[in-house]
Coordinates of C-alpha atoms in Angstrom, one line a residue:
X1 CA 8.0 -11.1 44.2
X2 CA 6.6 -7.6 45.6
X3 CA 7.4 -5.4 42.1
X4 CA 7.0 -2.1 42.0
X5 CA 6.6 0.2 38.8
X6 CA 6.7 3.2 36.9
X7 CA 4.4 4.1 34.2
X8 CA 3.3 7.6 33.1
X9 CA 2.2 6.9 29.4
X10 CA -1.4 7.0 30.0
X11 CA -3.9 9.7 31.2
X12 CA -5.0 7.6 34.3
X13 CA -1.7 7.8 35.7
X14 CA -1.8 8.1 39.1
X15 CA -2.2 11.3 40.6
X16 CA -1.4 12.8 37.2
X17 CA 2.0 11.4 38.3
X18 CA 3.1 8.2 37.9
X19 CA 1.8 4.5 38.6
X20 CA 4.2 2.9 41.5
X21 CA 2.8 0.7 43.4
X22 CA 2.1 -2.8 43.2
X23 CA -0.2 -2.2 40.1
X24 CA -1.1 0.5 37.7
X25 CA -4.4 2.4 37.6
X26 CA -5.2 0.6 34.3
X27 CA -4.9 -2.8 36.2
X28 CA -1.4 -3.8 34.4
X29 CA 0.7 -5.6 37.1
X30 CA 4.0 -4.4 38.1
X31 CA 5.3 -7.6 36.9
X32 CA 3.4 -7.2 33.6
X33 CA 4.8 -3.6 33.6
X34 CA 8.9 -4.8 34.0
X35 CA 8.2 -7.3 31.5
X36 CA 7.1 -4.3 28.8
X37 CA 9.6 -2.7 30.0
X38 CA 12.3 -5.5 29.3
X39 CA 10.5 -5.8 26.4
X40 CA 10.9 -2.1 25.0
X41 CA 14.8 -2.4 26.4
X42 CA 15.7 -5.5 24.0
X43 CA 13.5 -3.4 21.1
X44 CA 15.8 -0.6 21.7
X45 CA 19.0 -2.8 21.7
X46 CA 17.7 -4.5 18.2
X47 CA 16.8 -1.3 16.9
X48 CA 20.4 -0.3 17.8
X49 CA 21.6 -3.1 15.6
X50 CA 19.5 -2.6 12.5
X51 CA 20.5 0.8 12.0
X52 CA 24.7 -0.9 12.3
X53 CA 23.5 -2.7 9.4
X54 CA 23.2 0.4 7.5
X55 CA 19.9 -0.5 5.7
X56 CA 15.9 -0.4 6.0
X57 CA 15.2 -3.5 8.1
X58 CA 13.5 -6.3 6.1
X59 CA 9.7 -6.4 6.4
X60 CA 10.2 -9.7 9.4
X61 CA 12.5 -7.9 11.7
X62 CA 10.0 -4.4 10.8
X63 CA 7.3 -6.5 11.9
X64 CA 9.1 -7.6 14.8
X65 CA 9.5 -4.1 16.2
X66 CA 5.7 -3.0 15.7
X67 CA 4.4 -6.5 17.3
X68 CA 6.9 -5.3 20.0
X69 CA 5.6 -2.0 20.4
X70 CA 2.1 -2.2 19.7
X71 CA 2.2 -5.0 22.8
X72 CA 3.5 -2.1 25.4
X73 CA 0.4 0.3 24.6
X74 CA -2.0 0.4 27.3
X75 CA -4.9 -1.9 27.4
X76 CA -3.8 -4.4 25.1
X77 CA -1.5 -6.7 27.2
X78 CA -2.5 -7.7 30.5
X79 CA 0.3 -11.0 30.0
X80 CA 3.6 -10.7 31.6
X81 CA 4.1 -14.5 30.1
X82 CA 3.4 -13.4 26.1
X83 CA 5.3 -10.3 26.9
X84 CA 8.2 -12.1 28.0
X85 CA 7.7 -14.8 25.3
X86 CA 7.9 -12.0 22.8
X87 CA 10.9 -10.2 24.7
X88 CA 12.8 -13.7 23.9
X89 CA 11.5 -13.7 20.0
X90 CA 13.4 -10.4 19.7
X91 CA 16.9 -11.8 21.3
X92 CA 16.5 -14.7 19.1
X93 CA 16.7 -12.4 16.1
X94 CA 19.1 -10.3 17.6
X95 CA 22.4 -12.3 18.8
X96 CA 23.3 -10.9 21.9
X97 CA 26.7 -8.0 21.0
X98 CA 25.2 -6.2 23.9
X99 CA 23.1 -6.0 26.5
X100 CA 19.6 -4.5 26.7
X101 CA 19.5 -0.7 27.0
X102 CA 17.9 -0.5 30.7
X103 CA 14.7 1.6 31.0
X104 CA 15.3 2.9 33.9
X105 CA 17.7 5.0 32.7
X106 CA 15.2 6.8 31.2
X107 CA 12.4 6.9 34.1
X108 CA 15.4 7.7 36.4
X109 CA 17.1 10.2 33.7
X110 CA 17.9 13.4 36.2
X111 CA 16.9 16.1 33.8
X112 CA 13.2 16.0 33.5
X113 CA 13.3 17.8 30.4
X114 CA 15.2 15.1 28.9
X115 CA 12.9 12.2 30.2
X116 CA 9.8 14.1 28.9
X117 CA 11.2 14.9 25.6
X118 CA 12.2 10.9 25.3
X119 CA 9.1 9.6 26.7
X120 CA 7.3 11.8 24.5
X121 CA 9.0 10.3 21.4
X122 CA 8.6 7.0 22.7
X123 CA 5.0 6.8 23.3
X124 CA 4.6 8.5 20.3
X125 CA 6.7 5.6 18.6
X126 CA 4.1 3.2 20.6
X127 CA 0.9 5.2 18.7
X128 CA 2.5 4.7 15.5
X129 CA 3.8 0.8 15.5
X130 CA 0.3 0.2 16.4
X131 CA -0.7 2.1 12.9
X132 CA 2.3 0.7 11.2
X133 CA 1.1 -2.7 12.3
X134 CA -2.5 -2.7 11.0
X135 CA -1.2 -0.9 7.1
X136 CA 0.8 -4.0 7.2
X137 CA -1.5 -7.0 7.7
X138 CA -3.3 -5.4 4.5
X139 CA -0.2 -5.2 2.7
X140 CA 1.1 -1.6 3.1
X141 CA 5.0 -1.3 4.3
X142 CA 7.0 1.9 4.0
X143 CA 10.8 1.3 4.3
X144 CA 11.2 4.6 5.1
X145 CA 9.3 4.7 8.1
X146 CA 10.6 1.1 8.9
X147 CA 13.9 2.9 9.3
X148 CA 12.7 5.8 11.0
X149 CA 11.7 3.8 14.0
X150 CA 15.0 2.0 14.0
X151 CA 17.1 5.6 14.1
X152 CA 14.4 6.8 16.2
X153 CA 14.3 4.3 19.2
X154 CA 18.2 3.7 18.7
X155 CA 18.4 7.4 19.6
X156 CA 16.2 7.0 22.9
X157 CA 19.7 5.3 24.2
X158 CA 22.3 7.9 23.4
X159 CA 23.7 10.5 26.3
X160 CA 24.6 13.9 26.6
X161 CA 22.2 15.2 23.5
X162 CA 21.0 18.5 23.8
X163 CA 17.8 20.2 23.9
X164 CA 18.0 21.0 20.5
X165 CA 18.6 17.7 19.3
X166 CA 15.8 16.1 21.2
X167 CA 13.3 18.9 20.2
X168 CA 14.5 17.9 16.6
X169 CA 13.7 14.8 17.5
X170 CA 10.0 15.2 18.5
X171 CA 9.6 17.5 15.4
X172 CA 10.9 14.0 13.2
X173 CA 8.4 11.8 15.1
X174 CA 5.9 14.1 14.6
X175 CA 6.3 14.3 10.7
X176 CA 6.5 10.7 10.9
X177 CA 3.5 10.3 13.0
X178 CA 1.4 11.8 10.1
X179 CA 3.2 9.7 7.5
X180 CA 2.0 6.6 9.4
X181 CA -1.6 7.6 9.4
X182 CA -1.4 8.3 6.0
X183 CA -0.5 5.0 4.8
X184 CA -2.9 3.4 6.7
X185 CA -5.6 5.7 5.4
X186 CA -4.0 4.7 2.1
X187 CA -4.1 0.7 3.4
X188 CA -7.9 0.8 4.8
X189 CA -9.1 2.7 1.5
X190 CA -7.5 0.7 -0.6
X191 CA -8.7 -2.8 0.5
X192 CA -12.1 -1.3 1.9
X193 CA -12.8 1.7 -0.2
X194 CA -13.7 5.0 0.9
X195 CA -15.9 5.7 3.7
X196 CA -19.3 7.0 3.3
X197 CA -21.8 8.1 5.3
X198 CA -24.1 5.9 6.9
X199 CA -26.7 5.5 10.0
X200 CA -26.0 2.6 12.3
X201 CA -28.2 1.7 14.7
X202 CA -27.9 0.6 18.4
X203 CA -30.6 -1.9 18.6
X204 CA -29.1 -5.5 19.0
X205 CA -31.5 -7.7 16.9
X206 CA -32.5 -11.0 18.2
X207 CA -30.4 -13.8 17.8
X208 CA -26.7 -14.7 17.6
X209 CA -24.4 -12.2 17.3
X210 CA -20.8 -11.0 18.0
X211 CA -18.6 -7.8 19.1
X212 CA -15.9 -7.1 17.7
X213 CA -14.1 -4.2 19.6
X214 CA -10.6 -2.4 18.6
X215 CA -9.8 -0.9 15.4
X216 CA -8.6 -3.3 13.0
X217 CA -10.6 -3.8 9.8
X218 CA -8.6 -6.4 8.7
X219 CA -9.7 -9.0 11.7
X220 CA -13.1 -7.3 11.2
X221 CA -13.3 -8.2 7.3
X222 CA -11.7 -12.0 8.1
X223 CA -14.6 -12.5 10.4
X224 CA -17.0 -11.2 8.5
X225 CA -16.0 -13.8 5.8
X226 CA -16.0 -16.6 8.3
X227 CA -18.9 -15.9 9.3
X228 CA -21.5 -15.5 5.9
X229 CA -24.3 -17.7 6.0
X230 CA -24.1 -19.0 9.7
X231 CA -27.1 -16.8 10.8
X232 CA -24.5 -14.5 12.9
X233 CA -24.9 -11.2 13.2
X234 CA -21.8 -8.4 13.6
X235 CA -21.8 -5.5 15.9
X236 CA -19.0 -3.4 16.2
X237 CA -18.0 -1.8 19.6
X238 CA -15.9 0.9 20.2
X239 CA -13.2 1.9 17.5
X240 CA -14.9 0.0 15.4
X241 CA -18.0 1.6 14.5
X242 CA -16.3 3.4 11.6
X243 CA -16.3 -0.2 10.0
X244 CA -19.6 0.5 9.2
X245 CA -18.6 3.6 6.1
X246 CA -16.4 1.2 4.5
X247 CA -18.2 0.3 1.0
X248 CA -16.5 -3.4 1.3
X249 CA -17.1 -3.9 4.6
X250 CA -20.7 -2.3 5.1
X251 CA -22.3 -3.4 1.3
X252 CA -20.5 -7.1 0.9
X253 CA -21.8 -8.3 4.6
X254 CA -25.3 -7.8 5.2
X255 CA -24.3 -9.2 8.3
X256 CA -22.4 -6.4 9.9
X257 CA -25.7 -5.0 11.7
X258 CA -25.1 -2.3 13.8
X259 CA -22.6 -1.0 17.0
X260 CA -23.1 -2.1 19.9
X261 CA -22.4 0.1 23.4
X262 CA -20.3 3.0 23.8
X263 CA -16.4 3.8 24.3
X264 CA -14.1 1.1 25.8
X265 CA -14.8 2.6 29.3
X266 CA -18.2 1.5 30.0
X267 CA -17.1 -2.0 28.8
X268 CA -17.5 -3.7 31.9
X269 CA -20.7 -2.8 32.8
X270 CA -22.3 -2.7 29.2
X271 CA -20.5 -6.5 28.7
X272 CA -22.3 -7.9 31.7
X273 CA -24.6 -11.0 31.4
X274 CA -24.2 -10.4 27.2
X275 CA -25.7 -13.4 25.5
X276 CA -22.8 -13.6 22.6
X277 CA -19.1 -13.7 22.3
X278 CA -16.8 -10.3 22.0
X279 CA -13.4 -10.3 20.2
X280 CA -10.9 -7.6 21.1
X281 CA -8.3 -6.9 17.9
X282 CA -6.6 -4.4 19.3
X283 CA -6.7 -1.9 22.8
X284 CA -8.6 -1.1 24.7
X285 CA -9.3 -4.5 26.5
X286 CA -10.0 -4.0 30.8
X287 CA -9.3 -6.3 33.0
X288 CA -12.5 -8.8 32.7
X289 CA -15.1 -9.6 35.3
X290 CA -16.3 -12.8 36.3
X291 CA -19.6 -12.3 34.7
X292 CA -18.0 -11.9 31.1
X293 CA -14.8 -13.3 30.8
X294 CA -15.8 -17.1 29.1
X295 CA -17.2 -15.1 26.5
X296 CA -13.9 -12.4 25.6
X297 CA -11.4 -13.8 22.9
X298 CA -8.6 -12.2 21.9
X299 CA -6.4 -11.7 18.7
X300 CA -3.4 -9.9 17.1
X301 CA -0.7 -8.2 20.1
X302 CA -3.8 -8.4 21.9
X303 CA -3.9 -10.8 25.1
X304 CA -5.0 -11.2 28.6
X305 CA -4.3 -14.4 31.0
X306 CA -6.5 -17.5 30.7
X307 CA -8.3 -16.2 27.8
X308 CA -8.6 -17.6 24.6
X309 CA -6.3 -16.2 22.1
X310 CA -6.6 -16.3 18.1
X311 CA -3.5 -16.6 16.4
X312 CA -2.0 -15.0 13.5
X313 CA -4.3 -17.4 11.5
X314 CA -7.3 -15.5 12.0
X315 CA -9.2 -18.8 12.9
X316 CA -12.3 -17.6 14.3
X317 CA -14.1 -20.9 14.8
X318 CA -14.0 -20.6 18.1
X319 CA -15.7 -17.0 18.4
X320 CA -18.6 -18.3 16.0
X321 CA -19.1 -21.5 18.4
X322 CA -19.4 -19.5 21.2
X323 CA -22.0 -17.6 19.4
X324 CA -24.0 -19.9 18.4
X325 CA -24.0 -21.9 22.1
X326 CA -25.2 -18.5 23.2
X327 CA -27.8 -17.6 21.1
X328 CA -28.0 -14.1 21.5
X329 CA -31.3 -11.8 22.8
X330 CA -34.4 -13.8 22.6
X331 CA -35.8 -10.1 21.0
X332 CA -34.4 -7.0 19.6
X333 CA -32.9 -4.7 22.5
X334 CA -31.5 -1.3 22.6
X335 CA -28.2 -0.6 23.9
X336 CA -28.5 3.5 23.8
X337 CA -25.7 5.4 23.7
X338 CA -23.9 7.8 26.3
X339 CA -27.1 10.5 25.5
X340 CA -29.7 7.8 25.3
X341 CA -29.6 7.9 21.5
X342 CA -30.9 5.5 19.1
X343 CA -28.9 5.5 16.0
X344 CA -25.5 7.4 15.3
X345 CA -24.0 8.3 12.3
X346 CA -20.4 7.7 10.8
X347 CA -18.1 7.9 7.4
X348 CA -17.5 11.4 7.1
X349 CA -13.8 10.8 6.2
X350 CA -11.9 13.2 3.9
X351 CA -13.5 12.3 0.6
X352 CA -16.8 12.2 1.8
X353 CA -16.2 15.5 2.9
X354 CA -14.5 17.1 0.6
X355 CA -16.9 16.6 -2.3
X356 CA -19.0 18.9 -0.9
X357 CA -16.1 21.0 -0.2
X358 CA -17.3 23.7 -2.5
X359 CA -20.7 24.0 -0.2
X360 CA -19.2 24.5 3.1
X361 CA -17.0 27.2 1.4
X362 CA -20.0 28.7 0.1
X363 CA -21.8 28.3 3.3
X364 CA -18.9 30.2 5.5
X365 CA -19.0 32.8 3.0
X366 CA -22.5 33.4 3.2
X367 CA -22.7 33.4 7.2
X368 CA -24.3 30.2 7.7
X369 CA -21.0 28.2 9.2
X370 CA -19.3 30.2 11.3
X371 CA -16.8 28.2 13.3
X372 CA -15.7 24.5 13.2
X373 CA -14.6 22.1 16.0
X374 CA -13.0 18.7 16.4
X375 CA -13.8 17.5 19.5
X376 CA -13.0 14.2 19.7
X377 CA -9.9 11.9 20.8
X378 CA -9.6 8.8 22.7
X379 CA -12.2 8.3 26.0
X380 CA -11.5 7.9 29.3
X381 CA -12.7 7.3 33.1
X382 CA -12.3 10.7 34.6
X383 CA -16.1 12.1 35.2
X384 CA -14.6 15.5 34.1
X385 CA -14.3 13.8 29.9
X386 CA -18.0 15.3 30.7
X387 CA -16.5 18.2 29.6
X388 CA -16.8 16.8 25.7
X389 CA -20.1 16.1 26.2
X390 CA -21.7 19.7 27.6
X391 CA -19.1 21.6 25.0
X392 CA -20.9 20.1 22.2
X393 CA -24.5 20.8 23.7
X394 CA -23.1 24.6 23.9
X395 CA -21.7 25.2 20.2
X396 CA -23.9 27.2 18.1
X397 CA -26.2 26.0 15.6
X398 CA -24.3 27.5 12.5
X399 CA -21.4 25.6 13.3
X400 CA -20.1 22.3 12.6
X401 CA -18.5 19.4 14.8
X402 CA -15.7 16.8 13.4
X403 CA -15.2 14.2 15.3
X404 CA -13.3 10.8 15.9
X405 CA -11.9 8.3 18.1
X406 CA -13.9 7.2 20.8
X407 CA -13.9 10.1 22.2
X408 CA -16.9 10.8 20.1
X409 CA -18.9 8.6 21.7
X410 CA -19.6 11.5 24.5
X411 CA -21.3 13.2 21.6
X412 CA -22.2 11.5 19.0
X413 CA -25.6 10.1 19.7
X414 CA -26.6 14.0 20.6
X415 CA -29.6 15.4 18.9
X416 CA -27.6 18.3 17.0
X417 CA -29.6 18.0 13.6
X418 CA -28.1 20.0 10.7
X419 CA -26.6 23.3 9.9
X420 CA -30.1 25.9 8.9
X421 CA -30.1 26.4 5.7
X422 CA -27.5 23.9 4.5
X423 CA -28.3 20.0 4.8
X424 CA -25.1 19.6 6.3
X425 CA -25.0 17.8 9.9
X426 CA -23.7 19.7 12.7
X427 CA -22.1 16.6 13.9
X428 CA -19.5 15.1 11.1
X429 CA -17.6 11.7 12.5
X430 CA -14.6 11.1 10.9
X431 CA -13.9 7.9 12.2
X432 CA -10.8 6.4 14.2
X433 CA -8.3 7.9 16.0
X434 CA -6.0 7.1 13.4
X435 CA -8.2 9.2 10.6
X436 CA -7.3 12.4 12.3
X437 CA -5.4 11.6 9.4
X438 CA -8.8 12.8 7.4
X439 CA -9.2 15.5 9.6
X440 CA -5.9 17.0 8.9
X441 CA -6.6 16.8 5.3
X442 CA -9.8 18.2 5.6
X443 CA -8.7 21.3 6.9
X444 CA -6.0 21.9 4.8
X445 CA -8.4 21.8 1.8
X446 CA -10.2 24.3 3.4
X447 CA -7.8 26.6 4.3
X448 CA -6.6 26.3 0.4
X449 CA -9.7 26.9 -0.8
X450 CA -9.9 30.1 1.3
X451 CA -6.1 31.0 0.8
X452 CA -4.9 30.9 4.1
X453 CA -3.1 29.0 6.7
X454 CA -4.7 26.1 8.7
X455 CA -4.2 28.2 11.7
X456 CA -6.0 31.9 10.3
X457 CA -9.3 29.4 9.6
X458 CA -12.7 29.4 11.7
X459 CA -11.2 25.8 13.8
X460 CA -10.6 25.3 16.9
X461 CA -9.2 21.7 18.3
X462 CA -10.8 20.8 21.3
X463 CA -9.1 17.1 22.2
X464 CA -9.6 14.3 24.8
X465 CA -6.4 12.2 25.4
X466 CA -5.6 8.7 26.8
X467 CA -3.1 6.4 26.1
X468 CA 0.4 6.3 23.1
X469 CA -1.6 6.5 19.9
X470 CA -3.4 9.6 21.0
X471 CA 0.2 11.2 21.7
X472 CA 1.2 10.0 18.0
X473 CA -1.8 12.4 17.1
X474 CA -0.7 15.6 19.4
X475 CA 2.8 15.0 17.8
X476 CA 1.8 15.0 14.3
X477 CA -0.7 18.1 14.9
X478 CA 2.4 20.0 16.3
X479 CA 4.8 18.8 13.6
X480 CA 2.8 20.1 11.5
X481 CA 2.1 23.6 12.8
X482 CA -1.3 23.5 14.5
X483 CA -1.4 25.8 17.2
X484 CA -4.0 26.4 19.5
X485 CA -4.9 23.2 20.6
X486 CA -7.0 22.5 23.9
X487 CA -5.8 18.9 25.8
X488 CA -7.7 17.5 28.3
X489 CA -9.0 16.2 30.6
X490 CA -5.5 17.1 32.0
X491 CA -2.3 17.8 30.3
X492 CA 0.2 14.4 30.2
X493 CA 2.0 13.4 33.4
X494 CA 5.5 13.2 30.7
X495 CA 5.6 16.4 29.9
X496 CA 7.4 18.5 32.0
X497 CA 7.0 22.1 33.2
X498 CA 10.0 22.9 31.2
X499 CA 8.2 21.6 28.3
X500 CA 5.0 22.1 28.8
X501 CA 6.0 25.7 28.9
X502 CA 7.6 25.9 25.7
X503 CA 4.6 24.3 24.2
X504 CA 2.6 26.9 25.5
X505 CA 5.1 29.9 23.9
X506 CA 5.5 27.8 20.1
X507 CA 2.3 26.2 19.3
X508 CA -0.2 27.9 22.3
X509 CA -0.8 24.5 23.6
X510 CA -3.3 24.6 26.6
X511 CA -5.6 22.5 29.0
X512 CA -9.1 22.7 28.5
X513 CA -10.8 24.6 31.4
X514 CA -14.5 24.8 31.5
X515 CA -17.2 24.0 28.7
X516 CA -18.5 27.4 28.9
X517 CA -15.0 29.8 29.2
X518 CA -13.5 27.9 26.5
X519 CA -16.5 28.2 24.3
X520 CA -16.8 31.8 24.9
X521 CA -12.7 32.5 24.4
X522 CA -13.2 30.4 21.2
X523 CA -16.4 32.4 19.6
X524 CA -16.2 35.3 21.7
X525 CA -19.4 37.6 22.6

């Protein structure tokens, strides 16, 4: 059948357009891409019906919706089959009263205004199931939320609503899009304990080993477990890395070594001809190479054709055979990072932070910090996400970099050393995308501890977008107030000129432009 599709929820979309052709720039089929889209119809449709039943939906049919989706963000399904196969597990739960609300409604919708206010919504919706999802294998459910994205995705099917109620809309999402990341900073913390800071290396040692790419720390701590006393060693990859602050993850499993590679990216280049087994839990998985693909596994919403999958079991036997049949390097070997560095540095999450929150105060006040950035967000292809890179190299040495997402990994292996005359690092990793979260938090400690808004203190946002969960950030940032915000590489293909402009006017919402004008409108001088 020659399908063709429409997909704008990602920065590669195709001319900063749309993907319509016979496949997207990601790789996604345009059969894969109608069955997400049939998919997100009949998750509509159910929604629909939950919020008739005038009550939270019970923790299955939540579930049910944040499988559904978490399976539509880019880079995690590749499978029009399991797609489908889960389209049909949502009609079996939802007795057909009427038929499935019909995306392209909404990529035909004749007001652009009104399709980029909805697509905005439901991307961001996308971000946070994929949150929502990952609190909830570690136990944390919030009917509240649960019913949000019922009312919220119900709402996506209604006609005739005004600007006004859509805008409302987006401010809702937002507030719920910082709710999310909270209770899965109050999930990971509470089964893992609170980051701290900690040096990971990037040398692979000799041996059997595994990757482990994506960002959830419950798969990561299940195969951890499984794997104790097999003479296996752990390397994170991507998203992951943060794994490495977590007290219970990093001090229980002596085993969880170091990170291996950079952002998802480079994956099919830095997976080639690797001697050991990688396990993808989440996005961002590429379409796989020859050279590599006997040795990828996949779990959770995650799944790609002809690849071995891992069920909601979290039977990793077959990962740890394929380790040990491959054996790993006969010796130790570097895999550098992005700047050739050695070792990088993560945990720097809000508690670790804010216990020496007292010091940086101190330190502004005394001239030794003058500005902070977070420059960080999710990674992408474009040679221009150089951008991240060379704006770190030109901040000044008294101030200080947040980071997160992988995003960070065009930075984080620099040689930016500490703050003079403090013992503070000029390079601060937060962690995953998700713990802009920590971020948020961060700075509103500051900005109470030097009585003002978030928006009067020495920060400037300097962010890298790429796919849903990285609009679930920009919507919780705008919710919340933050103005000033610099997006790049280029500003979303779903947001419309109409909108785009009234970004620009309430929140001063802009595209990056070059390393050294932005730097100098920043600082100044």
């Amino acid at each position: 059948m020659d399908e063709r599709m429409f997909c704008f929820q990602c920065e590669q979309a195709a001319g900063c357009t749309a993907c319509t052709g016979a496949a997207g720039v990601c790789g996604k089929s345009a059969e894969t891409a109608a069955a997400q889209d049939r998919l997100t119809g009949a998750l509509i449709t159910y929604a629909g019906q939950l919020v008739d039943a005038g009550r939270a939906p019970a923790p299955e049919q939540a579930l049910l919706l944040m499988q559904g989706l978490f399976t539509t963000i880019t880079n995690v399904n590749f499978d029009a089959a399991t797609v489908d196969a889960l389209t049909e597990k949502v009609h079996a739960a939802c007795p057909a009263v009427a038929p499935d609300y019909d995306m392209q409604r909404l990529w035909h919708e004749p007001d652009p205004d009104v399709r980029s206010l909805k697509s905005f919504v439901l991307f961001s919706l996308r971000g946070m199931a994929a949150y929502n999802y990952h609190a909830r294998v570690l136990g944390r459910i919030s009917p509240e939320l649960d019913r949000f994205f019922c009312t919220a995705l119900e709402t996506l099917s209604a006609e005739g609503l005004s600007m006004d109620e859509l805008w409302a809309l987006v401010q809702k999402t937002g507030e719920a899009s910082y709710r999310c990341m909270e209770l899965l900073d109050a999930a990971n913390t509470g089964a893992f304990g609170d980051p701290v800071p900690v040096e990971v290396p990037l040398t692979i040692e000799k041996g059997p080993f595994i990757v482990v790419s994506g960002h959830d720390l419950f798969d990561m701590q299940q195969l951890l477990e499984q794997t104790k006393g097999k003479g296996i060693h752990i390397y994170t990859h991507s998203e992951m890395l943060p794994a490495h602050g977590y007290p219970e993850l990093k001090q229980k499993y002596p085993h969880l070594k170091g990170n291996f590679g950079t952002a998802w990216q480079n994956q099919q280049t830095e997976f080639e001809d690797i001697p050991a087994p990688i396990l993808f839990t989440t996005n961002c998985i590429m379409p796989l190479r020859e050279s590599y693909a006997d040795r990828v596994f996949t779990t959770s919403v995650v799944s790609y054709p002809g690849i071995v999958h891992i069920d909601e079991g979290r039977d990793f036997s077959p990962v740890i055979r394929r380790a040990l049949e491959l054996g790993g390097y006969k010796e130790d070997t570097l895999v550098p990072g992005m700047n050739g560095g050695k070792a990088v540095v993560t945990g720097f999450a809000h508690d670790a932070v804010l216990r020496h929150a007292g010091e940086i105060v101190q330190a502004v006040k005394d001239g030794k910090i003058r500005h902070f950035f977070l420059v960080g967000g999710c990674d992408g292809t474009r040679p221009s996400r150089r951008y991240y890179t060379e704006f770190a190299k030109l901040t000044p040495q008294d101030t200080v970099i947040l980071t997160l997402a992988c995003g960070k990994f065009r930075l984080n292996d620099l040689p930016l050393g500490n703050v003079p005359g403090t013992g503070l690092p000029r390079i601060l990793d937060v962690g995953q995308c998700n713990d802009a979260y920590s971020a948020i938090r961060i700075a509103l400690a500051l900005a109470d501890a030097f009585g003002c808004g978030v928006n009067d203190l020495p920060l400037s946002l300097v962010l890298c977008w790429f796919e849903q969960k990285a609009v679930c950030i920009l919507i919780a940032l705008l919710a919340l107030g933050i103005k000033n915000i610099r997006l790049g590489p280029t500003l979303p293909a779903f947001l419309s000129p109409g909108v785009v402009q009234v970004l620009q006017q309430k929140y001063d919402l802009k595209a990056v432009t070059t390393p050294e004008d932005d730097l100098h409108a920043i600082l100044g001088g």
